[in-house]
mmCIF file of C-alpha atoms in Angstrom:
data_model
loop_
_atom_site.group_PDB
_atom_site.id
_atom_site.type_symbol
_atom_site.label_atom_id
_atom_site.label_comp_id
_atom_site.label_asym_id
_atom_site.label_seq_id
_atom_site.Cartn_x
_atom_site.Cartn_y
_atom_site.Cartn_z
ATOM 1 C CA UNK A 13 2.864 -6.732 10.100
ATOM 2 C CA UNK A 14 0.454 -3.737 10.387
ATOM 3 C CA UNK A 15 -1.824 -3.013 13.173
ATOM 4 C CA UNK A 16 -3.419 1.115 12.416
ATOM 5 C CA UNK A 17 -1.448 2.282 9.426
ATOM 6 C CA UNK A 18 0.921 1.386 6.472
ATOM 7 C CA UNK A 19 3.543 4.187 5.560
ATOM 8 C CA UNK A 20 5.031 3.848 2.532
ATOM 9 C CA UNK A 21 8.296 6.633 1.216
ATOM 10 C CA UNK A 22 9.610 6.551 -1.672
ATOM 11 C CA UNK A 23 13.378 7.772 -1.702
ATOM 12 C CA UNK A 24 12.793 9.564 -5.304
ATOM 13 C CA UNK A 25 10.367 12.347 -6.064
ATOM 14 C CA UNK A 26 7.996 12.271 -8.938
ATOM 15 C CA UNK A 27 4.548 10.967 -9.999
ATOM 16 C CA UNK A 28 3.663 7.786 -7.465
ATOM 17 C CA UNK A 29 1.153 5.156 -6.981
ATOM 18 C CA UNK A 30 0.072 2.704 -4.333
ATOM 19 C CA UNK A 31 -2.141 0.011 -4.340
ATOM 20 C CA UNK A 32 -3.052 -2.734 -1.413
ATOM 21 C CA UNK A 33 -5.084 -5.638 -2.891
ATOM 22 C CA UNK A 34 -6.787 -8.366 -1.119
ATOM 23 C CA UNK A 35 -5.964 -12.121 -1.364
ATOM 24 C CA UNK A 36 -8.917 -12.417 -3.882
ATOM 25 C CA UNK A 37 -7.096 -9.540 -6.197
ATOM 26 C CA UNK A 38 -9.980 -6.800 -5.051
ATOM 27 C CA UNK A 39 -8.479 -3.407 -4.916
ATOM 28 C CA UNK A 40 -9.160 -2.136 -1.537
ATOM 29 C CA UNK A 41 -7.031 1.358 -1.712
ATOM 30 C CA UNK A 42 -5.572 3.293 -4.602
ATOM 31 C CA UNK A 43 -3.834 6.716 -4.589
ATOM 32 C CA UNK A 44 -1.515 8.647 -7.066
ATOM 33 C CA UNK A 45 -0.016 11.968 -6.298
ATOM 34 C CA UNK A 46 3.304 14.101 -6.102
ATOM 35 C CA UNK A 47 3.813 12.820 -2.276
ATOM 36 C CA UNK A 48 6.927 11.369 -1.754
ATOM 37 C CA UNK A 49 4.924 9.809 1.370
ATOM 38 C CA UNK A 50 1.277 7.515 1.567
ATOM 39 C CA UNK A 51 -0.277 6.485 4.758
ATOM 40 C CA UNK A 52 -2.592 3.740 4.227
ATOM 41 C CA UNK A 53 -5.211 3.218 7.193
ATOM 42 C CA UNK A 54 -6.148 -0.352 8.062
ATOM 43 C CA UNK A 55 -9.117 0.416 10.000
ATOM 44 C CA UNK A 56 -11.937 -1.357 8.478
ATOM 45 C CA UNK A 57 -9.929 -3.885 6.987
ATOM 46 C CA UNK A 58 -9.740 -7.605 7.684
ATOM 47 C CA UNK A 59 -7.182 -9.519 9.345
ATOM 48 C CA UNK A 60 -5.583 -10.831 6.544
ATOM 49 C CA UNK A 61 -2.208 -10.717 4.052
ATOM 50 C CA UNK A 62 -2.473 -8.012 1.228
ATOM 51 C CA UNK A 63 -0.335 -6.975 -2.060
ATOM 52 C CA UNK A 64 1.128 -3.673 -1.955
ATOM 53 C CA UNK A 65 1.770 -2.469 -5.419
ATOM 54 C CA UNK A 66 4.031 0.976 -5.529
ATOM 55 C CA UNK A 67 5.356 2.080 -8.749
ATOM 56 C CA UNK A 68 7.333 5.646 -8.997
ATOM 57 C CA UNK A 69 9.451 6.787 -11.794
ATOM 58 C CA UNK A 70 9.018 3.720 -13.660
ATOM 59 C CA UNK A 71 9.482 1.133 -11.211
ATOM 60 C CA UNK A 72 7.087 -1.100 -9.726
ATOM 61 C CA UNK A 73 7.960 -2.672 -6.484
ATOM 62 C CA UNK A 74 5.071 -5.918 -5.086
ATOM 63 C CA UNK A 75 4.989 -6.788 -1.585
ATOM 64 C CA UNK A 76 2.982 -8.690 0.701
ATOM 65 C CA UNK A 77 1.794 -7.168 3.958
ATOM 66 C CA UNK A 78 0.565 -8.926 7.220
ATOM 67 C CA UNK A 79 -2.488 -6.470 8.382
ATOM 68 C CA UNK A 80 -3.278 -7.247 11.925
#
């Protein structure tokens, strides 16, 4: 679970993507970029569990995260 921040690296370099969704499916944070590293802040979110969707180089990874 998260508490202040979710870091996300990617072990590949290239075009990348995050997005955390809500449990209702609303898109709370989106980025793209050349990073090979994202650091989402929870501030300002609610206690809740979220869907983390990364995608790099063609491959889209979904998780579920515990923000505290």
């Amino acid at each position: 679970s998260f508490k202040d921040r979710i870091n996300i690296r990617f072990a590949e370099s290239g075009e990348a993507s995050v997005r955390l969704y809500d449990m209702t499916g609303r898109l709370v944070y989106s980025n793209a970029s050349n990073s090979q590293a994202f650091v989402i802040s929870t501030h300002g979110l609610s206690q809740d569990i979220y869907t983390l969707v990364t995608l790099i180089g063609g491959n889209q990874q979904v998780n579920r995260v515990v923000v505290e």
